[in-house]
PDB file of C-alpha atoms and ligand atoms in Angstrom:
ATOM      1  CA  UNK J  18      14.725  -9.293   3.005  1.00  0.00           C
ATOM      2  CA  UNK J  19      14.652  -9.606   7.044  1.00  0.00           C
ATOM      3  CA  UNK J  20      11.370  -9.434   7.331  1.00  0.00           C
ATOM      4  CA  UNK J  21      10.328 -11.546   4.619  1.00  0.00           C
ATOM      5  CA  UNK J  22      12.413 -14.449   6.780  1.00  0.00           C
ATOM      6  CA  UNK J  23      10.922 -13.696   9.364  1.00  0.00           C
ATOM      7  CA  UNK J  24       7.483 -13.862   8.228  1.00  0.00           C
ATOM      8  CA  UNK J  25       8.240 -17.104   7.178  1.00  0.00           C
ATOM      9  CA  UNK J  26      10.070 -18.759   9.909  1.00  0.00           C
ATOM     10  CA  UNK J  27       8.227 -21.257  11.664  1.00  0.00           C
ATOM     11  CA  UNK J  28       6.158 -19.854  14.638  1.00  0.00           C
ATOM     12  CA  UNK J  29       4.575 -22.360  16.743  1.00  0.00           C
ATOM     13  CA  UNK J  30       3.536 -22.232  20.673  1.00  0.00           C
ATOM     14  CA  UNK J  31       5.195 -25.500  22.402  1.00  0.00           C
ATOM     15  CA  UNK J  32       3.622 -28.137  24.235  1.00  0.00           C
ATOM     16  CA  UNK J  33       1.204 -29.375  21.607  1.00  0.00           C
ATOM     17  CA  UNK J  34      -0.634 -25.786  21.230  1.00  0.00           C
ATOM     18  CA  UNK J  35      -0.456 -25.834  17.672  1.00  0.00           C
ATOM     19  CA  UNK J  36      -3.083 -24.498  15.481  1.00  0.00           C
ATOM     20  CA  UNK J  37      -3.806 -25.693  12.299  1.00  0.00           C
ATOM     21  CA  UNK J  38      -2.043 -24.000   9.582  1.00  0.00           C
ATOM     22  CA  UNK J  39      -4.065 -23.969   6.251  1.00  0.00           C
ATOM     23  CA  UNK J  40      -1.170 -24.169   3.489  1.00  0.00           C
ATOM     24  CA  UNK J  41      -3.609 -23.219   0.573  1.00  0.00           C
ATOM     25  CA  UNK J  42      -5.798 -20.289  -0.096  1.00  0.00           C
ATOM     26  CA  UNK J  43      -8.934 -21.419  -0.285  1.00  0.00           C
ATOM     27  CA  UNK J  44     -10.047 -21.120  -3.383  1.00  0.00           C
ATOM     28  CA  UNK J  45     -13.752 -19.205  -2.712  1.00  0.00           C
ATOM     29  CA  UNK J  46     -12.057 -16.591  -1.010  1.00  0.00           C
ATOM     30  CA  UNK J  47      -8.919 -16.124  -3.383  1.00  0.00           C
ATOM     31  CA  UNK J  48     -11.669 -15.865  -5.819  1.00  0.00           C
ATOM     32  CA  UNK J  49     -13.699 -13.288  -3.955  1.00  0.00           C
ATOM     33  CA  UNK J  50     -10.186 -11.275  -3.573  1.00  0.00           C
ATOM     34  CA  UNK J  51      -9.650 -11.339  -7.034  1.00  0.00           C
ATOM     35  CA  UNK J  52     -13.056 -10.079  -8.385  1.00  0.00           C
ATOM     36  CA  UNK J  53     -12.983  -7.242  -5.838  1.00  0.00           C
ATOM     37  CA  UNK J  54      -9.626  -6.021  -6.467  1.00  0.00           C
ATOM     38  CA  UNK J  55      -9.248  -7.180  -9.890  1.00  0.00           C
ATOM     39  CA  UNK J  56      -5.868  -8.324  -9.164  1.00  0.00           C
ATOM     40  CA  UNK J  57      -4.719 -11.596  -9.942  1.00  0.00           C
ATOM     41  CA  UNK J  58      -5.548 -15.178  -8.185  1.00  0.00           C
ATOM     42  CA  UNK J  59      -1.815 -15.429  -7.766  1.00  0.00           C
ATOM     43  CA  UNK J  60      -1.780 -12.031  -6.536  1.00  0.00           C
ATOM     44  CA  UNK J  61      -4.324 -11.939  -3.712  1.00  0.00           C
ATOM     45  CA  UNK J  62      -3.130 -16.103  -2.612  1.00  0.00           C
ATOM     46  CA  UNK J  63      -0.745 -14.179   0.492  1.00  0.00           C
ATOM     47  CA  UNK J  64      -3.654 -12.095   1.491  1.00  0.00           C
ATOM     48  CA  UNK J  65      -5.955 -15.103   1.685  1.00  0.00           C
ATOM     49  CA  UNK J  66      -3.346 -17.620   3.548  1.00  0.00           C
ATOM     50  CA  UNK J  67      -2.700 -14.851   5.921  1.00  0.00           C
ATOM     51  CA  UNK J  68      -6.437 -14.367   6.800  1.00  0.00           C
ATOM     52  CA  UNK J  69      -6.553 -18.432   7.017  1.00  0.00           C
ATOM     53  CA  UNK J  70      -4.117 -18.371   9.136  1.00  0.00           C
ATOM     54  CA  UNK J  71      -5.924 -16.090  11.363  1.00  0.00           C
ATOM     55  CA  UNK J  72      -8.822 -17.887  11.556  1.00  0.00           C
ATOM     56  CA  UNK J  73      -7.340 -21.010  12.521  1.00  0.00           C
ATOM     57  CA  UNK J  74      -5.353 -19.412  15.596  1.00  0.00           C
ATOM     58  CA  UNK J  75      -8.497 -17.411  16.305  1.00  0.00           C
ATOM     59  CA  UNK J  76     -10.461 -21.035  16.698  1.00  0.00           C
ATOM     60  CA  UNK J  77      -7.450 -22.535  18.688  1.00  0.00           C
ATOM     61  CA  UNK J  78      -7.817 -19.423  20.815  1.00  0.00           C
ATOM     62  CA  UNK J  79     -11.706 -19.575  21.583  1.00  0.00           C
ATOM     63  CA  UNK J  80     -11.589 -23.225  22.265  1.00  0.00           C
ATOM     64  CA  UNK J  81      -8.448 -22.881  24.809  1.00  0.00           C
ATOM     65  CA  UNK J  82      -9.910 -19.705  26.724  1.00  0.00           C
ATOM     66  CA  UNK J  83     -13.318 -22.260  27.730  1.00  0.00           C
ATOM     67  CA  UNK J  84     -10.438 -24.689  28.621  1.00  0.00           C
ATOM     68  CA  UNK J  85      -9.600 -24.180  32.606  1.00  0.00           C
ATOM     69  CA  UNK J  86      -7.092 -26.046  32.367  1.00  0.00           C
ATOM     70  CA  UNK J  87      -5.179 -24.460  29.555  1.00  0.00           C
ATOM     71  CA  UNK J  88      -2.038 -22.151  31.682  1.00  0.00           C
ATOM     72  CA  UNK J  89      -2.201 -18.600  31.695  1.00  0.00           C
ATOM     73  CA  UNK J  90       1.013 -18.615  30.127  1.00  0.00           C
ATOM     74  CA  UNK J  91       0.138 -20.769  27.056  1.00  0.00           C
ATOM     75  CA  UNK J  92      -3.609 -18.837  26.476  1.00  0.00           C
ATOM     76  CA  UNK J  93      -1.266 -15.591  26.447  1.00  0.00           C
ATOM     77  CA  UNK J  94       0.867 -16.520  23.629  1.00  0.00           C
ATOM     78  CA  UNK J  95      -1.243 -17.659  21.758  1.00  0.00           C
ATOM     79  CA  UNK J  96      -3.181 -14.116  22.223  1.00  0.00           C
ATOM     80  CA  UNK J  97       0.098 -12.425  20.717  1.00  0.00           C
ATOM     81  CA  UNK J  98       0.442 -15.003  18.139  1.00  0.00           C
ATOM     82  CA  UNK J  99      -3.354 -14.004  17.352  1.00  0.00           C
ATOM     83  CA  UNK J 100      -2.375 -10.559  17.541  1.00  0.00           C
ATOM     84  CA  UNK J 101       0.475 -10.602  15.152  1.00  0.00           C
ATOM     85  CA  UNK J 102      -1.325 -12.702  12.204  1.00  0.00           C
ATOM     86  CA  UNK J 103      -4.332 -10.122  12.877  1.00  0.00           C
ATOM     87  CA  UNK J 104      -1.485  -7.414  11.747  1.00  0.00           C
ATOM     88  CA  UNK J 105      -0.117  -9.593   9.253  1.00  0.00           C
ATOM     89  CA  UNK J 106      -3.755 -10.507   7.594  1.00  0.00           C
ATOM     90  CA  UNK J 107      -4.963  -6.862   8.108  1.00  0.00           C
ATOM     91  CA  UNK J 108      -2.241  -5.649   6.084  1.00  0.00           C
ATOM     92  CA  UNK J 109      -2.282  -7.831   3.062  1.00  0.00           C
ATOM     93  CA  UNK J 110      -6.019  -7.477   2.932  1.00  0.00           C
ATOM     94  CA  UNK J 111      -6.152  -3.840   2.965  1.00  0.00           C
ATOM     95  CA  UNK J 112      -4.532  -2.618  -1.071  1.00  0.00           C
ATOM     96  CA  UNK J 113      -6.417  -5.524  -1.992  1.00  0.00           C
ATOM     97  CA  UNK J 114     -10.498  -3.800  -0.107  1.00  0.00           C
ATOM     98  CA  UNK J 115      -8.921  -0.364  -1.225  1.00  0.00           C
ATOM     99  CA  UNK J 116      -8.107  -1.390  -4.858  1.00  0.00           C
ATOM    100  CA  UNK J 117     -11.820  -2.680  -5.003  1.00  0.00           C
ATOM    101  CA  UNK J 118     -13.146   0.540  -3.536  1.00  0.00           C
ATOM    102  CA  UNK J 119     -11.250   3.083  -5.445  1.00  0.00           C
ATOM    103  CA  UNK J 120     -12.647   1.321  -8.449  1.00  0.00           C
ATOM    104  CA  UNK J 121     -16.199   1.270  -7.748  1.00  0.00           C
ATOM    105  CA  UNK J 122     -16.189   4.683  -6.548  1.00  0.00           C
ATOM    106  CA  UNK J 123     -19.945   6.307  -7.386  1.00  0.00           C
ATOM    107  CA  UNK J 124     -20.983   2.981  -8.551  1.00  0.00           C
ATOM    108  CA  UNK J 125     -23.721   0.752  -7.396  1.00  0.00           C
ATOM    109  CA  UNK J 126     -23.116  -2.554  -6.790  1.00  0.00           C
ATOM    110  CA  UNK J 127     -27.105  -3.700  -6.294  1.00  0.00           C
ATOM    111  CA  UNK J 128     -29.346  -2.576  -9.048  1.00  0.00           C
ATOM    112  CA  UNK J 129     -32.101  -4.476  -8.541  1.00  0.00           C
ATOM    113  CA  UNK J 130     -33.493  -6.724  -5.556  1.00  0.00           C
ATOM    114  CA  UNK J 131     -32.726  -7.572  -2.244  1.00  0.00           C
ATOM    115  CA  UNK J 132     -29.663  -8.134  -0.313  1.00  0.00           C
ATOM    116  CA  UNK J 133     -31.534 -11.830   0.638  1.00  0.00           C
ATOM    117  CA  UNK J 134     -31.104 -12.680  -2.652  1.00  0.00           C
ATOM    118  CA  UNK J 135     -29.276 -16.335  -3.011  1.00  0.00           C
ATOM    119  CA  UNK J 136     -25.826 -16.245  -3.533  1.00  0.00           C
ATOM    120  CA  UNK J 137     -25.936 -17.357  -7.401  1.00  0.00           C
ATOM    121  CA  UNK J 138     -28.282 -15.004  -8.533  1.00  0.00           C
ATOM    122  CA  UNK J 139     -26.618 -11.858  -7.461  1.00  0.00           C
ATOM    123  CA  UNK J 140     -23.434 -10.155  -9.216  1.00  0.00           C
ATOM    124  CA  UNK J 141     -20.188 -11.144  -8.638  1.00  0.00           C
ATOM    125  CA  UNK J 142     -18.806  -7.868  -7.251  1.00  0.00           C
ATOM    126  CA  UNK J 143     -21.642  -7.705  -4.836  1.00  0.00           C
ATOM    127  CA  UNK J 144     -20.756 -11.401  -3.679  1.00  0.00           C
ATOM    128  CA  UNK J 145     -17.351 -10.558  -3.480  1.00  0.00           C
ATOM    129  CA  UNK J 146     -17.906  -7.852  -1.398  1.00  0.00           C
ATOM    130  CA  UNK J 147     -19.699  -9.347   0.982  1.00  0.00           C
ATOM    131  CA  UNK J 148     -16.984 -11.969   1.055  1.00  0.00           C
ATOM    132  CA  UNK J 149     -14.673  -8.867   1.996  1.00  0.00           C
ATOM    133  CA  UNK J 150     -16.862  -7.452   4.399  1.00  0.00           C
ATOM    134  CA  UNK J 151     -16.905 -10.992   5.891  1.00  0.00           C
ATOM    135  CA  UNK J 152     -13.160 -10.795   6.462  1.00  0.00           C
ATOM    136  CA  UNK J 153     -13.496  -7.562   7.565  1.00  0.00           C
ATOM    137  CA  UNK J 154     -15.487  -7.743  10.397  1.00  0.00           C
ATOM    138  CA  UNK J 155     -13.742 -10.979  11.744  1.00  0.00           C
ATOM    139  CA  UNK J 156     -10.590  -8.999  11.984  1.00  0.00           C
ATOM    140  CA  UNK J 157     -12.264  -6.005  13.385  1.00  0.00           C
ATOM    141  CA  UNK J 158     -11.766  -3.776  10.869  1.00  0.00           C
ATOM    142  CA  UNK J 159     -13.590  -1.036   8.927  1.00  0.00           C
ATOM    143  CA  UNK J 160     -13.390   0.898   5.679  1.00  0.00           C
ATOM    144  CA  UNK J 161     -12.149   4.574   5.895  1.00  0.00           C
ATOM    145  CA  UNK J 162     -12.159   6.978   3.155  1.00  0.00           C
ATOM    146  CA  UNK J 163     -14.394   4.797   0.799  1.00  0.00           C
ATOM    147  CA  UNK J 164     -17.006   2.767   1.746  1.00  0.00           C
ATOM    148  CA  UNK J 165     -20.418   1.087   0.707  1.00  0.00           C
ATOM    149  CA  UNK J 166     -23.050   2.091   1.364  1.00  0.00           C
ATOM    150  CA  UNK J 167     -25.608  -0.390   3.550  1.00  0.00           C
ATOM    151  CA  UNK J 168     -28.811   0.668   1.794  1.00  0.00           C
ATOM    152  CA  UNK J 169     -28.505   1.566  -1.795  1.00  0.00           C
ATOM    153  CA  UNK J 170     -24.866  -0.549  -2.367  1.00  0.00           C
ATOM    154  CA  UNK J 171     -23.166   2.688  -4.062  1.00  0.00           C
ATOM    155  CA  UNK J 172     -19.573   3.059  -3.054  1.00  0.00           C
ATOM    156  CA  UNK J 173     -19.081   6.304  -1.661  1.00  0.00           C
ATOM    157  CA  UNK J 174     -16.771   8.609  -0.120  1.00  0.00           C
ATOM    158  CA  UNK J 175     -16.737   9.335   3.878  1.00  0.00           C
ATOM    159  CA  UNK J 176     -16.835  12.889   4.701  1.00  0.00           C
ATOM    160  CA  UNK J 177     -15.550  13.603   7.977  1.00  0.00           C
ATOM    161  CA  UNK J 178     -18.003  12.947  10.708  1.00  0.00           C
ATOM    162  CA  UNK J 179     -20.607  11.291   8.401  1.00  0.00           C
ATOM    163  CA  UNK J 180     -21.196   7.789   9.004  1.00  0.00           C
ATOM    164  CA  UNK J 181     -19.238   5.592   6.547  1.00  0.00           C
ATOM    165  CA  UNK J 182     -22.501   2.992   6.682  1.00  0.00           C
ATOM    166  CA  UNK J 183     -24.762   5.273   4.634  1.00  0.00           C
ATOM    167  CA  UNK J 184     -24.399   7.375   1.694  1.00  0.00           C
ATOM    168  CA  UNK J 185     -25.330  10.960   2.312  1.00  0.00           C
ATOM    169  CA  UNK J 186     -28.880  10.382   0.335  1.00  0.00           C
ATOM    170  CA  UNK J 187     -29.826   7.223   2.536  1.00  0.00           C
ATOM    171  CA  UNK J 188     -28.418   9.145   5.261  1.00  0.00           C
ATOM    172  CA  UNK J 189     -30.972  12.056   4.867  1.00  0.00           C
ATOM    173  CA  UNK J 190     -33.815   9.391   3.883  1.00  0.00           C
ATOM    174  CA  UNK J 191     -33.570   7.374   7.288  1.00  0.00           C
ATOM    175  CA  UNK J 192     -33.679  10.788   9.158  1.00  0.00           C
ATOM    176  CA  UNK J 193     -37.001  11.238   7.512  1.00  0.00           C
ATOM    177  CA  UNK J 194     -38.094   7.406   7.389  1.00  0.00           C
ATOM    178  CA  UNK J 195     -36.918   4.503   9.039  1.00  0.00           C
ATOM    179  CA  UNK J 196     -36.048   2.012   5.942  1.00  0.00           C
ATOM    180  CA  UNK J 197     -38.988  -0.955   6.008  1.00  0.00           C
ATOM    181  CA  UNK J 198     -37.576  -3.971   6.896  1.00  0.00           C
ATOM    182  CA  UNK J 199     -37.411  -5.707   4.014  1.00  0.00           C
ATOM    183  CA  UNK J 200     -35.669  -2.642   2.584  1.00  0.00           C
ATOM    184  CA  UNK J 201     -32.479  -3.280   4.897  1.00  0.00           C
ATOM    185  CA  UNK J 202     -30.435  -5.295   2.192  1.00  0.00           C
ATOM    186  CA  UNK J 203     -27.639  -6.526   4.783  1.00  0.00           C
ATOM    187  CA  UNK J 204     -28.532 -10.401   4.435  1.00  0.00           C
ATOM    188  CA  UNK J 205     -26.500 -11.051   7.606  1.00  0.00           C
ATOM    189  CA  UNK J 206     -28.107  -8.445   9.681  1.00  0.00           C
ATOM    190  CA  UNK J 207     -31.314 -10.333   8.342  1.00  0.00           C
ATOM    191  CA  UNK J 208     -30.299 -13.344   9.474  1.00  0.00           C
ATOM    192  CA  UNK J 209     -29.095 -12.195  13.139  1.00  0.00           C
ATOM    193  CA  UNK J 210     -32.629 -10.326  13.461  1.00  0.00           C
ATOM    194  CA  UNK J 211     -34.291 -13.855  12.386  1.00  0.00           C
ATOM    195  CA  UNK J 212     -32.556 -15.687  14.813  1.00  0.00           C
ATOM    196  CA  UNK J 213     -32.846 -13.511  17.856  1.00  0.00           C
ATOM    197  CA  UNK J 214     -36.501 -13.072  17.160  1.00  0.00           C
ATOM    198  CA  UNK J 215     -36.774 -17.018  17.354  1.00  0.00           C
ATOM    199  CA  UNK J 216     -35.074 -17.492  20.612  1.00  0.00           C
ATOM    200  CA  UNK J 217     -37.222 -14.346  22.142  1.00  0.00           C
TER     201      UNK J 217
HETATM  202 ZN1   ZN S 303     -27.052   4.886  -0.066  1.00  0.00          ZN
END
């Protein structure tokens, strides 16, 4: 196929702008992939080179736009090179977050405890959707249709005009009561609040 070659074909900018290109998944992520979707290792490896790949352009990119004396030209292709293996990551990542979804629909992913839980001692779907979410947000993208809920963890569907960050019960709860703060189980939101507090 045509666009299988081209995929492939080597894509470089010239003139020693070249990012690193990762050649293996990395295996915490493949993992992550393949809990959530339940799909093989083998099966989610394109989705995980393509978000690598991503990444590594994406750091190329935020190091040459501090550089004045990178040229306009240059710092512009590489922005549609980032732009294209966005596309490219975005759409190999997406059966693989919808596959996940769809099969944790009404289910709650946190029984128990907080979201600032460590790492080991929470369950593997939860970890692996945070891994997800993770990928997510560095490509700037967000679920539709499905989603999980930031409070109680239960994936749930998005009715239209609803917010797809809480489920229609933690919805109506916060409109009553604002969740304590050691309620909010987003561990990276924690985190963020924690560190702005410390430079305030
Ligand atoms: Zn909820």
């Amino acid at each position: 196929m045509s666009s299988v070659a081209r995929a492939r074909a080597p894509d470089t900018p010239k003139g020693g702008v070249q990012p690193e290109c990762p050649q293996e998944p990395a295996r915490f992520f493949a993992r992550h992939f393949a809990q959530w979707s339940g799909l093989s290792l083998a099966d989610v490896s394109r989705a995980v080179l393509a978000c690598r790949h991503y990444w590594a352009t994406l750091e190329h990119f935020l190091d040459f736009r501090n550089d004045p004396g990178m040229p306009a030209a240059s710092l512009s292709k590489l922005d549609r090179r980032l732009a294209r293996e966005r596309d490219k990551a975005i759409r190999r990542l997406e059966p693989i977050i919808e596959a996940g979804l769809v099969a944790r629909q009404g289910k709650r992913m946190m029984i128990h405890g907080s979201r600032a839980t460590p790492a080991h001692r929470v369950p593997a779907d939860w970890l692996a959707w945070e891994t997800i979410e993770l990928c997510m947000a560095t490509l700037g993208v967000e679920a539709h249709g499905l989603s999980v809920c930031q409070l109680c963890t239960v994936v749930f569907r998005v009715r239209r005009g609803s917010s797809a960050h809480h489920c229609e019960v933690c919805a109506k709860r916060a409109k009553t009561s604002l969740p304590a703060r050691g309620a909010r189980p987003r561990r990276t939101s924690q985190l963020v609040a924690r560190t702005a507090r410390s430079h305030a």
